[in-house]
PDB file of C-alpha atoms in Angstrom:
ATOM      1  CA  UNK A1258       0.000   0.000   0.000  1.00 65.00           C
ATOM      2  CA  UNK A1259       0.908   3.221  -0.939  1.00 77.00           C
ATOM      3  CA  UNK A1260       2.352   5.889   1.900  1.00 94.00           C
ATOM      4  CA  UNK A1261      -0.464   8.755   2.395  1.00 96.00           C
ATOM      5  CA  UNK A1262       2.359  12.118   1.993  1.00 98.00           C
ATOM      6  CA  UNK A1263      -0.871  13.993   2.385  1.00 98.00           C
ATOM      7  CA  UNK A1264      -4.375  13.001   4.120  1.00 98.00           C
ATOM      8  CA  UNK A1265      -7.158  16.288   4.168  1.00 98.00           C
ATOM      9  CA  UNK A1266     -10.481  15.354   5.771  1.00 98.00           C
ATOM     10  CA  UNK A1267     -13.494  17.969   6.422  1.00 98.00           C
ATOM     11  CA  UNK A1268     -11.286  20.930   5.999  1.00 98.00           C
ATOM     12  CA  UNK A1269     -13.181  24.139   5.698  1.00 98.00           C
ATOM     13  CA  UNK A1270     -11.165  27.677   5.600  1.00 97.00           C
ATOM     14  CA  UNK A1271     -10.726  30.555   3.771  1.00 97.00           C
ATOM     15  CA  UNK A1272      -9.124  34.135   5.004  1.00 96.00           C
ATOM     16  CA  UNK A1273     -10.413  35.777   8.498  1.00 93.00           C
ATOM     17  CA  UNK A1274     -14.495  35.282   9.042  1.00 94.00           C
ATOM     18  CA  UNK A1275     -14.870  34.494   4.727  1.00 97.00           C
ATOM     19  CA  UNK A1276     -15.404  30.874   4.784  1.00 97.00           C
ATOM     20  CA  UNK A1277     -14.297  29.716   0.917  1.00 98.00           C
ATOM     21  CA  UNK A1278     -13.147  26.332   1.299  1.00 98.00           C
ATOM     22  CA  UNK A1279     -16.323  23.670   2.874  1.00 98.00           C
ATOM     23  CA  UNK A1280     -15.986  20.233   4.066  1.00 98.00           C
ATOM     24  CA  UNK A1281     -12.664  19.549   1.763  1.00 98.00           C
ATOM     25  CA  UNK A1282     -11.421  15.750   1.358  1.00 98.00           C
ATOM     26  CA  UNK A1283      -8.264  15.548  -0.754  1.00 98.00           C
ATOM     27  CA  UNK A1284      -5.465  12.710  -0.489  1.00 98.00           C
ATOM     28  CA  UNK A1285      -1.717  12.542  -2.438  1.00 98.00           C
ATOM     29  CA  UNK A1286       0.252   9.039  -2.117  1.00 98.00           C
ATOM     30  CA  UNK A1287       4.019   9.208  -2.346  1.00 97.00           C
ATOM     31  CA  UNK A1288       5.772   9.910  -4.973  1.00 96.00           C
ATOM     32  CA  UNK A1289       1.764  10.850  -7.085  1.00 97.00           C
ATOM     33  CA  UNK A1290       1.826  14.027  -9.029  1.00 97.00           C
ATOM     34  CA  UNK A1291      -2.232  15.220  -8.887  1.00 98.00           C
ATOM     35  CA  UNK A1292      -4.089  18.098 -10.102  1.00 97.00           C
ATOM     36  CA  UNK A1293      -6.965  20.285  -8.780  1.00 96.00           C
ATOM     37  CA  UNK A1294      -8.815  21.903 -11.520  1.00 94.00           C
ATOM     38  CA  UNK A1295     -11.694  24.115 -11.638  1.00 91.00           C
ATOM     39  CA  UNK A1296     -13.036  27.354 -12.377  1.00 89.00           C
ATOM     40  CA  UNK A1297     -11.986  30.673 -11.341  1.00 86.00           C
ATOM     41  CA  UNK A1298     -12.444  31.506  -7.653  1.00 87.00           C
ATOM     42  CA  UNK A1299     -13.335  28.205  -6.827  1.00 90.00           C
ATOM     43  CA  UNK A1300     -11.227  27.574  -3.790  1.00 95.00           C
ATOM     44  CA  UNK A1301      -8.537  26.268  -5.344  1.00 95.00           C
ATOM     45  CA  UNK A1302      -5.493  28.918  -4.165  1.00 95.00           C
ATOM     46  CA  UNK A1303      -7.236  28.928  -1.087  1.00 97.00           C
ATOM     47  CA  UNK A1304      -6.921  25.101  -0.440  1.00 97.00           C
ATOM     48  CA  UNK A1305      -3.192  25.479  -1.139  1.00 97.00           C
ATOM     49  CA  UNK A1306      -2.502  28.578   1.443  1.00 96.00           C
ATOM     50  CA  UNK A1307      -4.644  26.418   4.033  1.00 97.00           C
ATOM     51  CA  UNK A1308      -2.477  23.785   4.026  1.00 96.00           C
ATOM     52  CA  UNK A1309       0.331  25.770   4.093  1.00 96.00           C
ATOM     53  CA  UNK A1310      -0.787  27.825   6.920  1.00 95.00           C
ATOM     54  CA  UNK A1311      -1.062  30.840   5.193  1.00 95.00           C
ATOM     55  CA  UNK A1312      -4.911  31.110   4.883  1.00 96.00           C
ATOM     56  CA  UNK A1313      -7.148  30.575   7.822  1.00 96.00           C
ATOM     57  CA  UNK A1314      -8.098  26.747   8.728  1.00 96.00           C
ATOM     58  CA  UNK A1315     -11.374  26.613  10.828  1.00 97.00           C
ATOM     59  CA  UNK A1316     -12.247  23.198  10.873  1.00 97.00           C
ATOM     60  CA  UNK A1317     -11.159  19.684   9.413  1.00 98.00           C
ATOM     61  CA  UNK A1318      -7.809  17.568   9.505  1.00 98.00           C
ATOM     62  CA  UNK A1319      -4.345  18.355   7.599  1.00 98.00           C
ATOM     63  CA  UNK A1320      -2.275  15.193   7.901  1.00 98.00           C
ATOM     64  CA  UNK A1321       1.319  14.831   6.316  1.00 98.00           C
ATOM     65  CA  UNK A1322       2.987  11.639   7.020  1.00 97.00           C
ATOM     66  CA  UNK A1323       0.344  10.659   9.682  1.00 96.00           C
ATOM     67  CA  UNK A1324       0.775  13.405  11.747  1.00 97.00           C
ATOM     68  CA  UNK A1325      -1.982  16.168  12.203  1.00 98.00           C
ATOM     69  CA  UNK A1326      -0.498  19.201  11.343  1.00 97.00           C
ATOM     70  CA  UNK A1327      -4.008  21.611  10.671  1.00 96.00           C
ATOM     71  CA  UNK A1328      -3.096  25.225  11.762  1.00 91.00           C
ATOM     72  CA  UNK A1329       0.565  24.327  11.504  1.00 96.00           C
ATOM     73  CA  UNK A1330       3.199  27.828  10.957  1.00 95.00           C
ATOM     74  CA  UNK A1331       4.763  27.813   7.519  1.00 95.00           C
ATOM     75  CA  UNK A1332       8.312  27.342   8.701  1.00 92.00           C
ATOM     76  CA  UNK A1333       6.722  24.533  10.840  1.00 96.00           C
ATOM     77  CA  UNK A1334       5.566  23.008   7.956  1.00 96.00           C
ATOM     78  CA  UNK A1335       9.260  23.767   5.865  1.00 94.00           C
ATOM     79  CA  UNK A1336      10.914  22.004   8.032  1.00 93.00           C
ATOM     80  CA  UNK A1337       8.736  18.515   7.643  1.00 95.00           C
ATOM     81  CA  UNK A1338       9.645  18.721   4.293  1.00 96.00           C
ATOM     82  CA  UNK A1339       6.811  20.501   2.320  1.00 97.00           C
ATOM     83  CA  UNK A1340       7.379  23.566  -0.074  1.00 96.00           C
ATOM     84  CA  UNK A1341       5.146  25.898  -1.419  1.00 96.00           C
ATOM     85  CA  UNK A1342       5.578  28.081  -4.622  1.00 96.00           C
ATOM     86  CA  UNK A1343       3.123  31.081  -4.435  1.00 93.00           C
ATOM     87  CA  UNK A1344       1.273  32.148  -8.420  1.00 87.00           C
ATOM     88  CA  UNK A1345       2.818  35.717  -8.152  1.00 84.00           C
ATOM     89  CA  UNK A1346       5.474  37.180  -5.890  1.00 84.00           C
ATOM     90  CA  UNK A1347       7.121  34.357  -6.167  1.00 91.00           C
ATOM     91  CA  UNK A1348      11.087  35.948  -6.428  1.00 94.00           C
ATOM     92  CA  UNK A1349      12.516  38.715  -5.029  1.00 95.00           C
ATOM     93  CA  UNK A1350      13.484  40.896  -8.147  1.00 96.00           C
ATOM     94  CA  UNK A1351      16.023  43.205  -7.274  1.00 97.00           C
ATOM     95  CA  UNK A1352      17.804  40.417  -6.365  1.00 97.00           C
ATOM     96  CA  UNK A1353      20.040  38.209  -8.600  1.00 97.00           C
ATOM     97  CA  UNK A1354      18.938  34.677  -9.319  1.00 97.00           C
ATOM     98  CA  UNK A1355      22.102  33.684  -7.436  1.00 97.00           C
ATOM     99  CA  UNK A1356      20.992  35.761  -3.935  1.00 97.00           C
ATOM    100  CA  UNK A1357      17.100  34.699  -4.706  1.00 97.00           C
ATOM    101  CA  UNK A1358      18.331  30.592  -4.278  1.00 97.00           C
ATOM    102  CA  UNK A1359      20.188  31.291  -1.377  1.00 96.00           C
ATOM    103  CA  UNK A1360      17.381  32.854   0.389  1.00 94.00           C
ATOM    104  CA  UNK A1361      15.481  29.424  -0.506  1.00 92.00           C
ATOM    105  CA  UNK A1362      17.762  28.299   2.367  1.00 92.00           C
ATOM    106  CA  UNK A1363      19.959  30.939   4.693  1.00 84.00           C
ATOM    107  CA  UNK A1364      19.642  29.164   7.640  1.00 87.00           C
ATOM    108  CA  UNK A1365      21.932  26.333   5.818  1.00 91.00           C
ATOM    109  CA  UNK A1366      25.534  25.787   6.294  1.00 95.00           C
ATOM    110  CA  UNK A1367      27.219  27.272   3.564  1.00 94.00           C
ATOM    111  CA  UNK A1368      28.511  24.081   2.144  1.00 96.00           C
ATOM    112  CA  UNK A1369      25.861  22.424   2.053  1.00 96.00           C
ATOM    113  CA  UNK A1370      23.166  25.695   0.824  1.00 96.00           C
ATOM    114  CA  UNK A1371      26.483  25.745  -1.976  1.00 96.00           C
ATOM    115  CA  UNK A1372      25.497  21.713  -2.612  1.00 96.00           C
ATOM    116  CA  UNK A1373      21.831  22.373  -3.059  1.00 95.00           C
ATOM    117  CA  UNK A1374      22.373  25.599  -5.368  1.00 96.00           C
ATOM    118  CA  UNK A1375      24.143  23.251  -7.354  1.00 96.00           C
ATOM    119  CA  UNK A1376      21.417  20.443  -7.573  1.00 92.00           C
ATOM    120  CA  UNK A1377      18.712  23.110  -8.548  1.00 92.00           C
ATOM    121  CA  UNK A1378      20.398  24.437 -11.490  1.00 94.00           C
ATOM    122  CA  UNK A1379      21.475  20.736 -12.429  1.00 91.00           C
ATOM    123  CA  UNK A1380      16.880  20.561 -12.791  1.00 87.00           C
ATOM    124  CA  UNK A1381      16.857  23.969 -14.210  1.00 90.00           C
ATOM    125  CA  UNK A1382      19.870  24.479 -16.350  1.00 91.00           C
ATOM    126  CA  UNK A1383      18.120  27.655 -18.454  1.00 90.00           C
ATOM    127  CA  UNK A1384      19.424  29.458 -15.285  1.00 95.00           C
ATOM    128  CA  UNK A1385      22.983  28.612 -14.441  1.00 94.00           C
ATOM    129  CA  UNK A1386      23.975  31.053 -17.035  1.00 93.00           C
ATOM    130  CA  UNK A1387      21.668  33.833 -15.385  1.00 95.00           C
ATOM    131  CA  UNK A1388      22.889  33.309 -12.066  1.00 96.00           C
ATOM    132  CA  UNK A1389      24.085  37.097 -12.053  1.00 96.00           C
ATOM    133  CA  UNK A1390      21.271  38.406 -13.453  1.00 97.00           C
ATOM    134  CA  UNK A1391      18.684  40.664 -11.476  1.00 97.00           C
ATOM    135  CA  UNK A1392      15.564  38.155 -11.278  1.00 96.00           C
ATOM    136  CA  UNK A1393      13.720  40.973 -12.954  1.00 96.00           C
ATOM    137  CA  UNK A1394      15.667  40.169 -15.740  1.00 97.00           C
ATOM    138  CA  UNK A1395      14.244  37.166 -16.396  1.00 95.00           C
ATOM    139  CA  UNK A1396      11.372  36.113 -18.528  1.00 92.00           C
ATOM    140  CA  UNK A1397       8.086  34.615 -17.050  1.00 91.00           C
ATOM    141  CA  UNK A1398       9.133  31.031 -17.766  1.00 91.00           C
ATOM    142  CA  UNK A1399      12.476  31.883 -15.894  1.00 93.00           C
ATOM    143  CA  UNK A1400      11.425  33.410 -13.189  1.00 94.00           C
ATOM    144  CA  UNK A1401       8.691  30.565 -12.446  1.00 93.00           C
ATOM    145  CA  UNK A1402      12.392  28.215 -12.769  1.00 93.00           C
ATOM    146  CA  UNK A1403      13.710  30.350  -9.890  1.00 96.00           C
ATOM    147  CA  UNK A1404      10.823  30.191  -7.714  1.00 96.00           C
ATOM    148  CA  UNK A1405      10.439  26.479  -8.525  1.00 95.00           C
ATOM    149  CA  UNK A1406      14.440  26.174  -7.799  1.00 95.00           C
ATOM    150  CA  UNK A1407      14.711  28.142  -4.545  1.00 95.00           C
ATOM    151  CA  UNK A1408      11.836  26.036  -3.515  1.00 95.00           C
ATOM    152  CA  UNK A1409      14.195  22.919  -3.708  1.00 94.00           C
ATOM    153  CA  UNK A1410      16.910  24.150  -1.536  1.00 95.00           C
ATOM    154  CA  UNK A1411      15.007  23.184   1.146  1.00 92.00           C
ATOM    155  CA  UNK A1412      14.644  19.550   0.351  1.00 93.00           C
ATOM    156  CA  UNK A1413      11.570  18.947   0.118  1.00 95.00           C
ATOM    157  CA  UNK A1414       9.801  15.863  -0.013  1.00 97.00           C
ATOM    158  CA  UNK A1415       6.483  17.427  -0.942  1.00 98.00           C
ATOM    159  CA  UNK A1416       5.960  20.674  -3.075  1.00 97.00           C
ATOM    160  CA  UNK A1417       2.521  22.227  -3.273  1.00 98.00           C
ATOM    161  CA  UNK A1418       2.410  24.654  -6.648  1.00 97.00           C
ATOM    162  CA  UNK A1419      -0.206  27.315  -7.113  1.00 96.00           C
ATOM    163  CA  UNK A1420      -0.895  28.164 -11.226  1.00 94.00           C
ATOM    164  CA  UNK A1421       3.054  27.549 -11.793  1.00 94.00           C
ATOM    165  CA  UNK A1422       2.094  28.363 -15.562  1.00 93.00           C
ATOM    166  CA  UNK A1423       0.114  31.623 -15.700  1.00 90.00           C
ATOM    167  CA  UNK A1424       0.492  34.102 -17.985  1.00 86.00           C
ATOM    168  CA  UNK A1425       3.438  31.649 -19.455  1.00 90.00           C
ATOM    169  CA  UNK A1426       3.940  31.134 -23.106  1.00 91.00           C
ATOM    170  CA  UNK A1427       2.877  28.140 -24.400  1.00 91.00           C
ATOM    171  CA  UNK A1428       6.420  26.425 -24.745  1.00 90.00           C
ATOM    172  CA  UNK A1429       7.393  27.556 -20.952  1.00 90.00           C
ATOM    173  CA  UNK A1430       4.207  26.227 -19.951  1.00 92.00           C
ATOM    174  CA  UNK A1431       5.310  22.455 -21.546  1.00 93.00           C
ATOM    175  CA  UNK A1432       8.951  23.202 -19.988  1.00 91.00           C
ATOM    176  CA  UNK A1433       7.748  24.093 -16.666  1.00 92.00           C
ATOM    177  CA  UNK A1434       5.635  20.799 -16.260  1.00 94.00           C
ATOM    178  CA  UNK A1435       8.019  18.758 -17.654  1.00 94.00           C
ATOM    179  CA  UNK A1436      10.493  19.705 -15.097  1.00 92.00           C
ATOM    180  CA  UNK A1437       8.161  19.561 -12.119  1.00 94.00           C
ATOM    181  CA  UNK A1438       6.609  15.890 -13.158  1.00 94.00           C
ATOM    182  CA  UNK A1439      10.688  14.967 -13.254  1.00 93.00           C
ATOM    183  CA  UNK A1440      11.170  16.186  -9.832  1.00 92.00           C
ATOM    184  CA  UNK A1441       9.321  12.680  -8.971  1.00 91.00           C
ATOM    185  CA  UNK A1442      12.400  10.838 -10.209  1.00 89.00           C
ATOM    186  CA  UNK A1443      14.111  12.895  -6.761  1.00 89.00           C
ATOM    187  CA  UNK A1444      12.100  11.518  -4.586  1.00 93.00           C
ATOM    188  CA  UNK A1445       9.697  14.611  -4.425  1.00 96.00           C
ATOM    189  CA  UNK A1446       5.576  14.313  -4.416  1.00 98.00           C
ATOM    190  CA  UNK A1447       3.623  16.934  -5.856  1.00 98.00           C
ATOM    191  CA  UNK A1448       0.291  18.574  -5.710  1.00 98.00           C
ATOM    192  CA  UNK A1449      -0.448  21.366  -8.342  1.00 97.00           C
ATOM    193  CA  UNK A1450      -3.543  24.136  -8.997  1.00 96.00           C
ATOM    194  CA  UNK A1451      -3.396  24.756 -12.483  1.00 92.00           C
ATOM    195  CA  UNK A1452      -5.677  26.554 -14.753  1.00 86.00           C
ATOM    196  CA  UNK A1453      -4.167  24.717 -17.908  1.00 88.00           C
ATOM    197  CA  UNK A1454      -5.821  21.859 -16.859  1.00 88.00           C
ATOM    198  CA  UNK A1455      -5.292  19.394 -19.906  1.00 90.00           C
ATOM    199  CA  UNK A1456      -1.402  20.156 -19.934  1.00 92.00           C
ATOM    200  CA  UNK A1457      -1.284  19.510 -16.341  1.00 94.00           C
ATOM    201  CA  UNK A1458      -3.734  16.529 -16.292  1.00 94.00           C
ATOM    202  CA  UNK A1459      -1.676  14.565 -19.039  1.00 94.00           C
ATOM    203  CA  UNK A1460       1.056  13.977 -16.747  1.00 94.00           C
ATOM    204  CA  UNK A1461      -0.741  13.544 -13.670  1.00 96.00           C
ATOM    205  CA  UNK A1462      -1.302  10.190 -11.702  1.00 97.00           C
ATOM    206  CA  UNK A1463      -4.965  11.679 -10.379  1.00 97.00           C
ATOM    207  CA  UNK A1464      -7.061  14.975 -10.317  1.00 96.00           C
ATOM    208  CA  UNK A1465      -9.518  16.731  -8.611  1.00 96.00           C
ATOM    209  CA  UNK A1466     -11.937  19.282  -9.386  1.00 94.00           C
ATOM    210  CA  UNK A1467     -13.097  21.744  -7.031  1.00 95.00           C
ATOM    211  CA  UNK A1468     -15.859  24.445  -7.613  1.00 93.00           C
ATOM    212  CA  UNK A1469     -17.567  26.710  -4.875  1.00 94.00           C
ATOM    213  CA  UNK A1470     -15.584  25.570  -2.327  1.00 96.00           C
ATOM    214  CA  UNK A1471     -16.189  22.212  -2.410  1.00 96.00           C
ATOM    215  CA  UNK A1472     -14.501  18.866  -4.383  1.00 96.00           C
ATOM    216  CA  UNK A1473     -17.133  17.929  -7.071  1.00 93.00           C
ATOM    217  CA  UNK A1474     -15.462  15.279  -8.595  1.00 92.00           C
ATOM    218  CA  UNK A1475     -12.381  13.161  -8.528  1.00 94.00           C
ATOM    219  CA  UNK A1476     -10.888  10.114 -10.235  1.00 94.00           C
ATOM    220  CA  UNK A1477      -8.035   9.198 -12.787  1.00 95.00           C
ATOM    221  CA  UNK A1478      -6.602  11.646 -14.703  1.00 94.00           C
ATOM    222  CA  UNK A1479      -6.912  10.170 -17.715  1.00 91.00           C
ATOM    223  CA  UNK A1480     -10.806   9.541 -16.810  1.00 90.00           C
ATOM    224  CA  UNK A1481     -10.843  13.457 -16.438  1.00 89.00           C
ATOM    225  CA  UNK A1482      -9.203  14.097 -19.688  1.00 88.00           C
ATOM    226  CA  UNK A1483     -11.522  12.038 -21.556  1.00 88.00           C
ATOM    227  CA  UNK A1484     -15.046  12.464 -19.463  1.00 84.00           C
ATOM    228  CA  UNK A1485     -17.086  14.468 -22.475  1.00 80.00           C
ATOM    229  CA  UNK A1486     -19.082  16.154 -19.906  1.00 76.00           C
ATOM    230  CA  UNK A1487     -15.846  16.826 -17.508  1.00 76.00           C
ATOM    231  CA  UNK A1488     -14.395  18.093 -20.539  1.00 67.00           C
ATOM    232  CA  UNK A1489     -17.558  20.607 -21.620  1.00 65.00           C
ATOM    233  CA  UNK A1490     -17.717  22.460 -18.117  1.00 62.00           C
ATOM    234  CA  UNK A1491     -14.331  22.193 -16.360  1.00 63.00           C
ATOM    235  CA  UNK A1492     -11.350  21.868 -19.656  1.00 60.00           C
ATOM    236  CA  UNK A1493     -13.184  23.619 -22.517  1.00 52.00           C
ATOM    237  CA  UNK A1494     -14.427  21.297 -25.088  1.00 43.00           C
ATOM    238  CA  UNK A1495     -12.704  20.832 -28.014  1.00 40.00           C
TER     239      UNK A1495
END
């Protein structure tokens, strides 16, 4: 039997007294990439921040590993191995792509923060050239690299995405889920909101699709990809 990375049972949330998220069940086995689709403001940013601690959890269960950790801090939550890589803000741009990856991990011995550096431009090689460059600099499809990259010098085992291809072009947009489905070979589970839902979908192991706050339907990606009437209200059919 598959290890549960991630076990979500009843959660509601949403930000201060504005519930947006209601009775939420959600699971990701090791070493799964899945999916949550849907439409526009249906929850599914907010799902992400809530298990990351950065929106507001009222009620439900967050378990990683087997261990409850609903309401868990952020760094709390870093340090059990789980990453998160915000839609926007996601890199600090008057710095250079060099300073931005060590931030992913200051606290680190310089060694081994040096070692890490190393193994995220290994995945994303469009930036060892740019390492000197102001991340402002860089193009969409780069900068979502950095923020992907400085993720990973933390080591994590688990790395929650939100939209990781908006506003991309549609050949960053294959790139950038390309590299994150071969972060699996690493040893690294992942969970993903996307709005491109077929690209994403096609190399996902499951999906889910979420609409006013609440999971409407989940199954195989596949399944998804090829439901007619999944496919008329929640991918756009062609």
């Amino acid at each position: 039997m598959s290890k549960r990375v991630l076990d979500v049972k009843g959660l509601n949330g949403g930000y201060g007294s504005v519930q947006i998220l209601y009775d939420i069940d959600i699971h990701v086995d090791e070493g799964e990439f899945v999916t949550i689709i849907g439409p526009n403001g249906c929850g599914k940013s907010t799902f992400i921040k809530t298990i990351f601690g950065i929106a507001t959890h009222y009620s439900g269960t967050v378990e990683h590993n087997g261990e409850d950790v609903s309401g868990w801090r952020t760094d709390q939550l870093v340090n059990r191995g789980i990453a998160y890589v915000p839609q926007v803000d996601n890199v600090f741009p008057s710095l250079t792509v060099h300073e931005n990856l060590q931030m992913g991990g200051n606290a680190l011995p310089t060694k081994l923060l040096n070692e890490r550096i190393e193994r995220a431009l290994d995945m994303f090689p469009d930036l060892r050239n740019r390492t000197h460059d102001l991340a402002a600099s860089l193009s969409g499809g780069e900068r979502q690299m950095l923020a992907i990259s400085r993720a990973l010098i933390s080591d994590p085992t688990f790395l929650l995405l939100d939209e990781p291809t908006a506003a991309l072009s549609p050949l960053y947009q294959q790139q950038i889920i390309e590299r994150i489905d071969s972060l699996r070979a690493e040893g690294i589970t992942v969970l993903i909101v996307e709005q491109n839902a077929r690209l994403s979908l096609a190399r996902s192991d499951r999906g889910y699709i979420i609409a006013s706050g609440k999971v409407v339907h989940t199954g195989d990606a596949k399944h998804i990809l090829t439901d007619p009437e999944i496919g008329e209200y929640f991918l756009g059919s062609h």
